PDB file of C-alpha atoms in Angstrom:
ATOM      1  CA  UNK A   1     114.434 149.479  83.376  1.00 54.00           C
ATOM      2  CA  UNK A   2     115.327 147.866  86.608  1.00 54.00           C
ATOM      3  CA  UNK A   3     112.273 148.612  88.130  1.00 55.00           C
ATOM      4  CA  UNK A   4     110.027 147.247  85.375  1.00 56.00           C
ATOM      5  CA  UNK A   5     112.415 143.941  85.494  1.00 54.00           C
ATOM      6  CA  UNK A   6     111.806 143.614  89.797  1.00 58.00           C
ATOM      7  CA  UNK A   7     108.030 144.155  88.824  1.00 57.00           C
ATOM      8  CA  UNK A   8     108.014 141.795  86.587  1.00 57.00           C
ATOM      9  CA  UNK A   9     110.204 139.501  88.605  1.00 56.00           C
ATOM     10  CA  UNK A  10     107.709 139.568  91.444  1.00 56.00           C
ATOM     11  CA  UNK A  11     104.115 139.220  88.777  1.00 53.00           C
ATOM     12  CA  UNK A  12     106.146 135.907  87.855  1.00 54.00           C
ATOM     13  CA  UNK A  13     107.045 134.815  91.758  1.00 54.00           C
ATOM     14  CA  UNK A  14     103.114 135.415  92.628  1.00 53.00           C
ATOM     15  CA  UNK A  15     102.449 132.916  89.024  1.00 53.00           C
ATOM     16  CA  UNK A  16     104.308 130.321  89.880  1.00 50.00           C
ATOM     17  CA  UNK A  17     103.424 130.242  93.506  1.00 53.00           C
ATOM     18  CA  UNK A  18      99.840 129.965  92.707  1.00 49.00           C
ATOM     19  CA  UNK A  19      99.998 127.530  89.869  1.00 48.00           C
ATOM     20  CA  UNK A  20     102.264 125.398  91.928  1.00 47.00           C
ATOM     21  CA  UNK A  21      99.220 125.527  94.838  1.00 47.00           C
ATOM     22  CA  UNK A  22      96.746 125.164  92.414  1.00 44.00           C
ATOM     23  CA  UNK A  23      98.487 121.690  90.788  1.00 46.00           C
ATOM     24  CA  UNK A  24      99.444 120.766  94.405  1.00 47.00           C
ATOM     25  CA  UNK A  25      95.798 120.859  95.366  1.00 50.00           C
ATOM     26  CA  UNK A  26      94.453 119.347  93.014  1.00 51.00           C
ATOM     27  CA  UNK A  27      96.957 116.089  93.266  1.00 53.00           C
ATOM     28  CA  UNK A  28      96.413 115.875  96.982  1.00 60.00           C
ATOM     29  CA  UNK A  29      92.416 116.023  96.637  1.00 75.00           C
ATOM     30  CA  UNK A  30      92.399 113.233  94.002  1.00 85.00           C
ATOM     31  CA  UNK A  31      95.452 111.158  96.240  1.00 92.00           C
ATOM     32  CA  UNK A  32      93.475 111.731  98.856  1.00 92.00           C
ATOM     33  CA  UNK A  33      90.032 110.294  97.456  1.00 92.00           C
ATOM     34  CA  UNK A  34      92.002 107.869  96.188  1.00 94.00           C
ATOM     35  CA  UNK A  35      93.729 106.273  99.342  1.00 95.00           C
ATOM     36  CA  UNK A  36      90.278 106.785 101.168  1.00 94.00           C
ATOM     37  CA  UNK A  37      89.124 104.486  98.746  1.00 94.00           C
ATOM     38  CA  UNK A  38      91.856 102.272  98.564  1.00 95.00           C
ATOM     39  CA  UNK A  39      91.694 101.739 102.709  1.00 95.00           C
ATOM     40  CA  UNK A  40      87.866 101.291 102.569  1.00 93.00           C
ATOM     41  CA  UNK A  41      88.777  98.284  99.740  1.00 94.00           C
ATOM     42  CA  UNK A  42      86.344 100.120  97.347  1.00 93.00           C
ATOM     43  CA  UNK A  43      87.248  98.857  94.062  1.00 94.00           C
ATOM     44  CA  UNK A  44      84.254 100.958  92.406  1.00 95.00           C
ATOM     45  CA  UNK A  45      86.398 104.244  93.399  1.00 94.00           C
ATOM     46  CA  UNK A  46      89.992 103.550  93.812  1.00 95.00           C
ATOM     47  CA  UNK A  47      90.502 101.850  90.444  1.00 96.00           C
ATOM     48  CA  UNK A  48      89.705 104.733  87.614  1.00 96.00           C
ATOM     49  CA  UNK A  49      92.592 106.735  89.840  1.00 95.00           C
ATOM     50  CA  UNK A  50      94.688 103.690  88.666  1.00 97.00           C
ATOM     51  CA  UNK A  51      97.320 103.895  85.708  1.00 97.00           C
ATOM     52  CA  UNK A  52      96.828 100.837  83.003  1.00 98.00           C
ATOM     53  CA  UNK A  53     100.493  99.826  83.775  1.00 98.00           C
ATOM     54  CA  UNK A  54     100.797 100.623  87.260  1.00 98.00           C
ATOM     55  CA  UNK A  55     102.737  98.251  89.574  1.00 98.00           C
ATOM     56  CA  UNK A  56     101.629  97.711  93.224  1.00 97.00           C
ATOM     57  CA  UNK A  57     103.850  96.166  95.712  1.00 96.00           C
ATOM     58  CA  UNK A  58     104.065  95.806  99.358  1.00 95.00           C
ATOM     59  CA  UNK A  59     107.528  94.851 100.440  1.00 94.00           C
ATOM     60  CA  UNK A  60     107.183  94.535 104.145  1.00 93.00           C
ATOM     61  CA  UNK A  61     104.650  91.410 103.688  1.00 89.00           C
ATOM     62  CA  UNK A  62     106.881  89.238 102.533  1.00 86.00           C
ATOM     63  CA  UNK A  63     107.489  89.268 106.358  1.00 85.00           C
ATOM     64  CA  UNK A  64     104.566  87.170 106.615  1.00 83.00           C
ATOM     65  CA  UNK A  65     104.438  86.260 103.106  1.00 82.00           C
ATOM     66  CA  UNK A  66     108.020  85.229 101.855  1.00 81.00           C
ATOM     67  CA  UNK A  67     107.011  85.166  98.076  1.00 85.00           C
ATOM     68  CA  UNK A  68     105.628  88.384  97.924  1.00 85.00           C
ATOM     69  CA  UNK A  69     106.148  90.050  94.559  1.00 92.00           C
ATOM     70  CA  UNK A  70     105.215  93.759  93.343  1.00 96.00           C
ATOM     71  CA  UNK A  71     102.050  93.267  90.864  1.00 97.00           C
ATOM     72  CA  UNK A  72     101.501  94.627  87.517  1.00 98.00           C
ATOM     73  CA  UNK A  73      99.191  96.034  85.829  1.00 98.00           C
ATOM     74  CA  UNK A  74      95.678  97.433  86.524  1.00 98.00           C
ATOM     75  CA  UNK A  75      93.271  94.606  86.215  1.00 98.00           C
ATOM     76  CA  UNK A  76      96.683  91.957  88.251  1.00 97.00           C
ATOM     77  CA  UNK A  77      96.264  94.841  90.902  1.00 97.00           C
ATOM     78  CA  UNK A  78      92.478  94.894  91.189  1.00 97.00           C
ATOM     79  CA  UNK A  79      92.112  90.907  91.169  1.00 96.00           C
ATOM     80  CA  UNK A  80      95.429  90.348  93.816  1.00 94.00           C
ATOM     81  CA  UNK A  81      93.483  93.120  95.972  1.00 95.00           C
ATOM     82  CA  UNK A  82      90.757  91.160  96.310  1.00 94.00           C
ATOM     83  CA  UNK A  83      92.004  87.925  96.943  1.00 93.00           C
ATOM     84  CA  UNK A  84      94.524  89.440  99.860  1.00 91.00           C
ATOM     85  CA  UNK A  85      91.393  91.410 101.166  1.00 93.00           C
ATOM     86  CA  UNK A  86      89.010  88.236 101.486  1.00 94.00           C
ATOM     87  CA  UNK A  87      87.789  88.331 105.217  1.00 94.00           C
ATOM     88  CA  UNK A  88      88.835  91.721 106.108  1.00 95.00           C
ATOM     89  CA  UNK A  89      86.518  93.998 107.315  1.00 94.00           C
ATOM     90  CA  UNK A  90      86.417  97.384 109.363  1.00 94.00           C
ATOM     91  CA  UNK A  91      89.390  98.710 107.845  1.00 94.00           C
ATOM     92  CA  UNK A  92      90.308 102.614 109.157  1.00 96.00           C
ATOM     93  CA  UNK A  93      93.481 104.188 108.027  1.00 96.00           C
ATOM     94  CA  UNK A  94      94.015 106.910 110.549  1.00 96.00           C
ATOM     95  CA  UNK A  95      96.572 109.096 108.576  1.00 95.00           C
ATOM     96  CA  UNK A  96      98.770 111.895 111.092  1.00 94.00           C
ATOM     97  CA  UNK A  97     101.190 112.552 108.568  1.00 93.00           C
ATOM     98  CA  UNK A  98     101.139 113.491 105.020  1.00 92.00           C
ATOM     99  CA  UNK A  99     103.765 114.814 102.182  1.00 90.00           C
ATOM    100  CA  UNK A 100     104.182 115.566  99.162  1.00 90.00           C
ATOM    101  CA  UNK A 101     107.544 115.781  97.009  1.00 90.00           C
ATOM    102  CA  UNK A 102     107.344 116.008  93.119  1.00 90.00           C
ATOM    103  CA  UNK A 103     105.665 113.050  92.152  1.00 91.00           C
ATOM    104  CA  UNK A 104     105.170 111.471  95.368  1.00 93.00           C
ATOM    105  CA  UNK A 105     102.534 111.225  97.902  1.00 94.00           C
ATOM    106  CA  UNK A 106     103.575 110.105 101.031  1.00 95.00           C
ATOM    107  CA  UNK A 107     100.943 109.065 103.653  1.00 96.00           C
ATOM    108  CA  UNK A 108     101.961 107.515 107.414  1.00 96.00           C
ATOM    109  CA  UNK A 109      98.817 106.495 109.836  1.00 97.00           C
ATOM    110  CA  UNK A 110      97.694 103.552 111.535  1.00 97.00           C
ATOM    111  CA  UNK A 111      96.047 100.932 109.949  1.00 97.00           C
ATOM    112  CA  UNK A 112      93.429  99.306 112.016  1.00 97.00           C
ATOM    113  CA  UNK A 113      91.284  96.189 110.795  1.00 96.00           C
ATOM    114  CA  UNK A 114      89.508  92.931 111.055  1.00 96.00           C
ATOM    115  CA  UNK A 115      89.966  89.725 109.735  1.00 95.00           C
ATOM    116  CA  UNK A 116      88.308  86.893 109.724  1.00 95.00           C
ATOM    117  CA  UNK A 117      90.087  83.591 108.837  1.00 92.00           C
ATOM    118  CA  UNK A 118      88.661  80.625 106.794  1.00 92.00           C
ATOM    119  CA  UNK A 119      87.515  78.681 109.820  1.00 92.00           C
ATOM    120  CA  UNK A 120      85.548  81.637 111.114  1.00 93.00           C
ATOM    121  CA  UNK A 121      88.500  82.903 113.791  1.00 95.00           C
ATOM    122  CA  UNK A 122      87.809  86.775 113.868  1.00 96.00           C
ATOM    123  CA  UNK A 123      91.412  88.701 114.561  1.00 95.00           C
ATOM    124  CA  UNK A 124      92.014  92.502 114.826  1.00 97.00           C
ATOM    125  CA  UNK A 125      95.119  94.222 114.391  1.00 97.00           C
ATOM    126  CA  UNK A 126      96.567  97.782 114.595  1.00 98.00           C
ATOM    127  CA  UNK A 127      99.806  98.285 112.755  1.00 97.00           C
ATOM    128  CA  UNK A 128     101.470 101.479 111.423  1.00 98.00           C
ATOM    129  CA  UNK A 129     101.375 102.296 107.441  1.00 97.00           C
ATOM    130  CA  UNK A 130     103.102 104.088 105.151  1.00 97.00           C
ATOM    131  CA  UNK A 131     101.792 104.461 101.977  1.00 97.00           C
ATOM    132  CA  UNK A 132     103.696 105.936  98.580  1.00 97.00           C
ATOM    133  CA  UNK A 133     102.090 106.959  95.888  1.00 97.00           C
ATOM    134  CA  UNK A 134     103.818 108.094  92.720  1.00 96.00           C
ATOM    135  CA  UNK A 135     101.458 110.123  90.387  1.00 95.00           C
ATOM    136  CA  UNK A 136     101.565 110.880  86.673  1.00 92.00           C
ATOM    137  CA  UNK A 137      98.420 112.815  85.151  1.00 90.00           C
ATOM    138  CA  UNK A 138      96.370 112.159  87.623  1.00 89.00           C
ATOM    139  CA  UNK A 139      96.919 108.536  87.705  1.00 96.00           C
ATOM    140  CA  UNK A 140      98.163 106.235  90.268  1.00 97.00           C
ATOM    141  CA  UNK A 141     101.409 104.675  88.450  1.00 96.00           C
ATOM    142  CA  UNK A 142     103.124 103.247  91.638  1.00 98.00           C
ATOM    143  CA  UNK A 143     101.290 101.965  94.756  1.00 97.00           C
ATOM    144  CA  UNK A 144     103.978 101.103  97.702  1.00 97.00           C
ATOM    145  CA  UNK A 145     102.471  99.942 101.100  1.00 97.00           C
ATOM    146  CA  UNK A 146     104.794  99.567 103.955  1.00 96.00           C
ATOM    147  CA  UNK A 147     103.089  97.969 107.097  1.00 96.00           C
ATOM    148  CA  UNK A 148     104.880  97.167 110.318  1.00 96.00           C
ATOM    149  CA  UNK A 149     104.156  93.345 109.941  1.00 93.00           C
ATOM    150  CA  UNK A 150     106.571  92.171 113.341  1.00 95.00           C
ATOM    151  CA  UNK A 151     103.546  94.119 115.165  1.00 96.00           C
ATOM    152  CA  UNK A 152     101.088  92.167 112.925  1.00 94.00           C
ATOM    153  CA  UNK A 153     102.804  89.267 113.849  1.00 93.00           C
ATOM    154  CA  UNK A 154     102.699  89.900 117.701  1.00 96.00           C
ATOM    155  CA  UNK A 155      98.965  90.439 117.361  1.00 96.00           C
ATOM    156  CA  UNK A 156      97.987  87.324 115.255  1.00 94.00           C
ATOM    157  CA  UNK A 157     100.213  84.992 118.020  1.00 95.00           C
ATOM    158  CA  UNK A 158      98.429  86.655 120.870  1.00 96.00           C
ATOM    159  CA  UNK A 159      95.189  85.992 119.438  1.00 96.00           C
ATOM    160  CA  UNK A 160      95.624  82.488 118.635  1.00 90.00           C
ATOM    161  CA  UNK A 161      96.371  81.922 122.400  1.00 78.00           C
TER     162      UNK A 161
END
């Protein structure tokens, strides 16, 4: 009958809602561990969250960096990370804004951070992030960072004054 079919109608709208909160939950928790991690360069926890194949890239550095190519592969990541991390220290990633659309994880914060050079120079900066995440089974296949490197830039001359 009609009314059994807007009952049952409604038993499916409260089903999906939930499951969809439940899986959306879930994600966000483990994205969220997972970028803590990630901005507190602890290898130890961010890299289980990491697919075998997953490609990391950060196209805004090649602002600083003109050869800067997306990395691939899980153990390529972990090993570039640490060599582009050497010297930094104090890192806070003070997320405002977070989203989340299918597969994606969108995070946008400030990124603030020390770094000390080879000859001993300590520098901080401040620069706004975005980070993307794209997510399969719980796994971190795609790892975008977008930094606002023309601040960077500002900073480091000012501090070599």
């Amino acid at each position: 009958t009609m009314k059994e079919n807007k009952r049952y109608n409604l038993l499916l709208l409260i089903f999906i809602a939930f499951g969809i909160g439940k899986t959306y939950s879930q994600n966000t928790l483990f994205t969220d561990v997972y970028v803590n991690a990630y901005f507190s360069l602890n290898q130890e926890k961010f890299a289980p969250f990491l697919d075998e194949n997953v490609i990391w890239s950060d196209p805004t550095w090649s602002e600083v960096y003109p050869n800067s190519k997306p990395v691939v592969g899980k153990q390529n990541v972990l090993v570039h990370l640490e060599k582009v991390t050497e010297g930094v220290s104090n890192m806070k990633y003070e997320i405002d804004h977070r989203f989340q659309s299918k597969d994606l994880y969108v995070y946008e914060g400030t990124l603030n951070y020390s770094w000390t050079s080879p000859n001993g120079k300590t520098f901080n900066f401040s620069i706004r992030e975005v980070t993307i995440l794209k997510v399969k089974d719980k796994k971190v296949n795609e790892h975008s960072d977008y930094g606002d490197f023309k601040t960077w830039i500002q900073q480091y001359q000012n501090q070599m004054k």
